[in-house]
XYZ file of C-alpha atoms in Angstrom:
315
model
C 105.959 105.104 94.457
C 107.673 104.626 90.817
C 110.743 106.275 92.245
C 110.650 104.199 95.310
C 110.612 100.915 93.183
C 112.869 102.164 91.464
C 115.441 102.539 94.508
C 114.305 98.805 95.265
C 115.242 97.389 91.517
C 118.586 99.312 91.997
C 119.482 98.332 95.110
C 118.596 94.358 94.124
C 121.085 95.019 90.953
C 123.654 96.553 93.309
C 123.365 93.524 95.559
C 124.175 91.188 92.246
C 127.169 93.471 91.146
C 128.540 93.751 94.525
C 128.583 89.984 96.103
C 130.779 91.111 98.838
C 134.868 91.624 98.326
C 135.242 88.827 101.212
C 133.181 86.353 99.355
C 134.693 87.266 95.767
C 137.930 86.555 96.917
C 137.130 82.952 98.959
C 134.607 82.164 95.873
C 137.744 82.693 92.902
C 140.605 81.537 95.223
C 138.100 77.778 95.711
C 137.420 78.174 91.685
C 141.153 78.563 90.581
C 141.807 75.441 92.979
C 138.760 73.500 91.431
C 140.603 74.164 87.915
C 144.212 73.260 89.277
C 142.779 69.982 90.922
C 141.290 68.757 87.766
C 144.421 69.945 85.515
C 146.637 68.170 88.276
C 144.165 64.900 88.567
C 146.586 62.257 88.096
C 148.880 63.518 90.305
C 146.393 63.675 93.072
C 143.931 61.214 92.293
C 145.359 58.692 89.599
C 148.230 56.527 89.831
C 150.526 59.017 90.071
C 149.035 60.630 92.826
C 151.718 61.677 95.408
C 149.379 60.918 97.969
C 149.976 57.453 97.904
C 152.586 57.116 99.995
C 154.018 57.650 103.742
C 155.453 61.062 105.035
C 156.355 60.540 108.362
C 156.822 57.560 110.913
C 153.741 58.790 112.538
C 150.382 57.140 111.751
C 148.575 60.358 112.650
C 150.368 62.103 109.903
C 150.544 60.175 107.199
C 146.303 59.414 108.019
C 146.298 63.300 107.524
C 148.332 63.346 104.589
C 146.149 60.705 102.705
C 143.015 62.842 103.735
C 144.052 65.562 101.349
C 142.461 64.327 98.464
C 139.111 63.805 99.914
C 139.333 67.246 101.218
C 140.430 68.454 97.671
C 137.506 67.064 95.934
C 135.100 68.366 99.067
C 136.387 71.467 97.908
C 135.464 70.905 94.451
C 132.108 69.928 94.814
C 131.398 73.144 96.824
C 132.983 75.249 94.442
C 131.251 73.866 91.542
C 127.873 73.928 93.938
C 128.264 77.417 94.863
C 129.165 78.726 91.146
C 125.946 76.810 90.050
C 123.924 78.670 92.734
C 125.514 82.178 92.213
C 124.683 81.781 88.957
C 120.966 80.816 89.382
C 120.620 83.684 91.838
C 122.382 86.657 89.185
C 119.998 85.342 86.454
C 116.901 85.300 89.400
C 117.454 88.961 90.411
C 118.146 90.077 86.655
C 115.262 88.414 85.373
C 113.072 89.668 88.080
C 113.301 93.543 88.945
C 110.609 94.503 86.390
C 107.939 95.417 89.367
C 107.305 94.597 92.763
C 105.531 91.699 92.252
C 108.758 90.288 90.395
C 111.083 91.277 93.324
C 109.225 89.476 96.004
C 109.295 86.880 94.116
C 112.971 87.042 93.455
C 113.265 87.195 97.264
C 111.331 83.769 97.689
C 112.943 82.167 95.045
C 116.345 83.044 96.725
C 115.480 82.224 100.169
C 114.390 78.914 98.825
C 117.712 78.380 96.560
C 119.700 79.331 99.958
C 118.078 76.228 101.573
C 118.355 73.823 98.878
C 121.893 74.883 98.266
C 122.755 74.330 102.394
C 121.285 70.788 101.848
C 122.853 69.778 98.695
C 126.224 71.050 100.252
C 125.668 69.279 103.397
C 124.406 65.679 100.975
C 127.619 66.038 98.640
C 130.263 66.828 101.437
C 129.212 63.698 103.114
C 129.055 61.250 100.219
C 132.959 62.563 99.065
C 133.681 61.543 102.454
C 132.348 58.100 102.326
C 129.023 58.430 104.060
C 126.442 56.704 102.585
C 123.777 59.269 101.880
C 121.410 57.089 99.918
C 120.781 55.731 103.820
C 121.222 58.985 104.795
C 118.519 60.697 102.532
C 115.993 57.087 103.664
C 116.535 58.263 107.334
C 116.601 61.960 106.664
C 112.779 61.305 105.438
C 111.480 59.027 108.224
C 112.743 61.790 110.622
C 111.424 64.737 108.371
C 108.005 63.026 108.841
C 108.514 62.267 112.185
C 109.458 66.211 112.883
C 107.305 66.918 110.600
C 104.263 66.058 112.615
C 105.343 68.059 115.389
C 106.448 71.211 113.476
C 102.654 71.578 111.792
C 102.778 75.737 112.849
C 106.045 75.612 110.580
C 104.712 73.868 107.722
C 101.630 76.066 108.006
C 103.885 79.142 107.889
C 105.639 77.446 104.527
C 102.673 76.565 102.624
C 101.194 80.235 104.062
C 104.092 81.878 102.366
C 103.718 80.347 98.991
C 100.221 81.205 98.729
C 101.020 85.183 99.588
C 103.756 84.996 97.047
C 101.216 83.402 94.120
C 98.127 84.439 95.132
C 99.362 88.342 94.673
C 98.065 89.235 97.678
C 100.735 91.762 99.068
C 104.560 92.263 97.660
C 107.570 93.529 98.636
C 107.154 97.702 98.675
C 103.375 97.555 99.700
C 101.966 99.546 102.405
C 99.598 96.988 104.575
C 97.909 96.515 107.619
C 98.190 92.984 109.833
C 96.597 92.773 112.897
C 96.678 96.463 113.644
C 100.153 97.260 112.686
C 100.827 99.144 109.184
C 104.142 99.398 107.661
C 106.366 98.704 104.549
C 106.434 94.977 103.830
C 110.326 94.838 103.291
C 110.694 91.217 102.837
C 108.168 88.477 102.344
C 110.601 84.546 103.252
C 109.188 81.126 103.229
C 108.497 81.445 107.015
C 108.257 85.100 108.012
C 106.592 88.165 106.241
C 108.591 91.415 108.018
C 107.147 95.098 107.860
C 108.851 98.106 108.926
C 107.099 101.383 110.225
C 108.953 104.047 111.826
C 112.253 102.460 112.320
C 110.882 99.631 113.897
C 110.735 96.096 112.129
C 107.668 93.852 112.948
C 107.724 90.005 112.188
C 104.884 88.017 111.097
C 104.793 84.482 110.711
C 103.148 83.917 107.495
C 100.855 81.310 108.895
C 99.263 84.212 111.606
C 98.692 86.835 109.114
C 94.698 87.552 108.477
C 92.281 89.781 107.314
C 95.522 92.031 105.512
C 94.422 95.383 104.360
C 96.738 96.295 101.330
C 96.641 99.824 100.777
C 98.570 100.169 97.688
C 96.676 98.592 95.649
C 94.632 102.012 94.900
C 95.392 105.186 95.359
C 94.941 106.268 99.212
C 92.261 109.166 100.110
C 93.629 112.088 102.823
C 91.295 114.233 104.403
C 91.380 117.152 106.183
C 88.234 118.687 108.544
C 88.415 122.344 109.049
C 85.616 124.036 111.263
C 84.287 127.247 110.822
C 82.289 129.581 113.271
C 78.057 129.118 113.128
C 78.897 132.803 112.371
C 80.388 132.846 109.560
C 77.942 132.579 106.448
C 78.619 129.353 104.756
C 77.600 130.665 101.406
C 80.353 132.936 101.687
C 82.857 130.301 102.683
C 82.346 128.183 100.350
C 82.596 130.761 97.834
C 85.841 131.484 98.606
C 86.570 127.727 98.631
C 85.282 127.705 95.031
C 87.910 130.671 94.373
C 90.949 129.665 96.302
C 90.687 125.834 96.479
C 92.450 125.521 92.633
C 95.129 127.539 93.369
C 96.260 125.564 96.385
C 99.622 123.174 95.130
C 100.129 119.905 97.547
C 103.144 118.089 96.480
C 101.778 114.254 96.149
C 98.562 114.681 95.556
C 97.814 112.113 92.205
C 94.280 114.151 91.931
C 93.575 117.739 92.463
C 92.560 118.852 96.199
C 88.539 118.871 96.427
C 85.935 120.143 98.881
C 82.910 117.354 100.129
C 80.942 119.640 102.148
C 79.833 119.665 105.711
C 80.648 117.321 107.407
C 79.266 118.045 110.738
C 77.010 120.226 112.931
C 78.996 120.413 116.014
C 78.375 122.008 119.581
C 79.993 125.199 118.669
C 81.091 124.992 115.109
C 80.913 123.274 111.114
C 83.194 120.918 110.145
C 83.989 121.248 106.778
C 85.430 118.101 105.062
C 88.038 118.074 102.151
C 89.716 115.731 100.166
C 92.420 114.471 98.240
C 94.030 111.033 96.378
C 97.848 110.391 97.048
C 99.967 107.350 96.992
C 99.492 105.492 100.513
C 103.753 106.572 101.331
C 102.574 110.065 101.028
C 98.931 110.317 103.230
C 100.285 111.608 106.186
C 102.627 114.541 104.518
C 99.919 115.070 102.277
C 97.482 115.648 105.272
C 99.845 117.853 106.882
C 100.371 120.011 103.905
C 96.185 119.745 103.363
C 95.629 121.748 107.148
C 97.965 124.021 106.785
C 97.161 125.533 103.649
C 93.957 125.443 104.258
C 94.155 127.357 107.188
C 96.582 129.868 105.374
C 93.415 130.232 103.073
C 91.145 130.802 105.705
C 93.486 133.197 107.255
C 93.798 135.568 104.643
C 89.962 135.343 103.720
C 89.145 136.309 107.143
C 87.251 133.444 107.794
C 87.676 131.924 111.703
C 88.368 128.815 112.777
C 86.649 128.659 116.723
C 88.058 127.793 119.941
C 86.926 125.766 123.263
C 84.767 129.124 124.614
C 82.911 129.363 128.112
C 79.753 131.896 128.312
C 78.893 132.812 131.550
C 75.291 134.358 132.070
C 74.380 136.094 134.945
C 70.584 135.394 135.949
């Protein structure tokens, strides 16, 4: 599991080294513009702007001409916006990779910063433009409510979210159950909680999850149930349990391998039960490993494990 987070914390610091080359490039081609436009501002926003005059005897032209500096400064005010919010994001995901409790709320935090950046972007674009977004924002509430009230399952999921997130109750890394289906929860967003098992992703919205069954929280128990003939004298099997059990190596096991007893009388044979605490990622390797050395012990202790048998008598 420590190795595993591990992996997780890397791969989050990776992501903050490595932005994308595609993104790099747009993000310091917009910033070295930003600093040319405000080194150049007189000449192409104060009086001396060379913007300020006709190019052509076309209207359409010279309307696109004197455009330029509104476009310039939209340009500005997304650069600045989306320096701010790379920023806020590096210092996010450096501040928290310390556990996974800290990364899923990193993840939050970012999906949420993603959102507010979209609508700042959207709000500042507009009012370079000319737009009046004081009216805008007014209207923008009145229909918020208005959607609002028929968009309750997608509130519910929001407010759901938040209270996974702060209430601790599962993070990024954990092994949990929902509804029947267990995986890895990989990401935990403001709307959806996704889990992956086997290849396969499954999506949750965070207002339908119930009842979850985090199995991380404590070390995981994997059994084993190995039956023996009535035949065989269980005084002598369990004697060589108490010889042979110790020496049996399991890698994941987080306590040694242990023997519970009997664990049932069956129609033809005992069921003897053992035991063994492993990290929840490991239960199913670790029960695989559990039968077959087991029956490697029983093996060479000639000890028998029965078969379906049919005795026929003849009156």
């Amino acid at each position: 599991m420590k190795k595993k987070f591990k992996e997780q914390a890397e791969e989050v610091k990776l992501k903050v080294k490595k932005l994308g080359i595609v993104k790099s490039i747009i993000l310091l081609i917009m910033i070295v513009a930003t600093v040319c436009a405000f080194v150049l501002y007189d000449y192409i926003f104060g009086s001396k702007s060379v913007f300020d005059r006709e190019i052509s005897s076309f209207g359409f032209v010279n309307n696109l001409f004197w455009m330029i500096p509104k476009i310039i400064r939209a340009i500005q005010a997304v650069t600045i916006i989306l320096v701010i919010a790379t920023i806020i994001s590096i210092i996010i995901n450096k501040v928290f990779v310390k556990n996974k409790r800290e990364v899923t709320v990193a993840n939050l935090l970012n999906s949420v910063l993603k959102w507010i950046t979209i609508i700042i972007l959207i709000i500042t674009v507009l009012a370079v433009w000319g737009v009046d977004t004081t009216a805008l924002i007014t209207g923008a509430g009145v229909v918020t409510l208005i959607v609002g009230l028929g968009m309750q399952s997608l509130i519910a999921d929001v407010v759901a979210g938040l209270f996974i997130v702060f209430e601790n109750e599962f993070n990024v890394g954990d092994i949990v159950t929902v509804d029947g289906f267990r995986g890895e929860v990989v990401s935990i967003g403001i709307r959806t909680t996704k889990l992956k098992a086997v290849g396969n992703i499954k999506i949750f919205n965070n207002s339908d999850i119930r009842g979850v069954l985090n199995q991380t929280v404590e070390p995981s128990t994997a059994k084993a149930f190995i039956s023996i003939e009535y035949s065989e004298s269980l005084e002598r099997v369990e004697q060589v349990i108490k010889d042979n059990l110790s020496k049996i190596e399991i890698i994941g096991l987080v306590e040694p391998l242990c023997y519970d007893g009997v664990s049932e009388l069956g129609a033809s044979a005992v069921t003897l039960q053992f035991s063994a605490k492993c990290n929840e990622n490991d239960i199913f390797d670790v029960q695989r490993a559990m039968n077959k050395q087991l029956k490697l012990m029983f093996d060479e202790n000639g000890i028998n494990i029965p078969f379906n048998q049919i005795v026929v008598h003849n009156a």
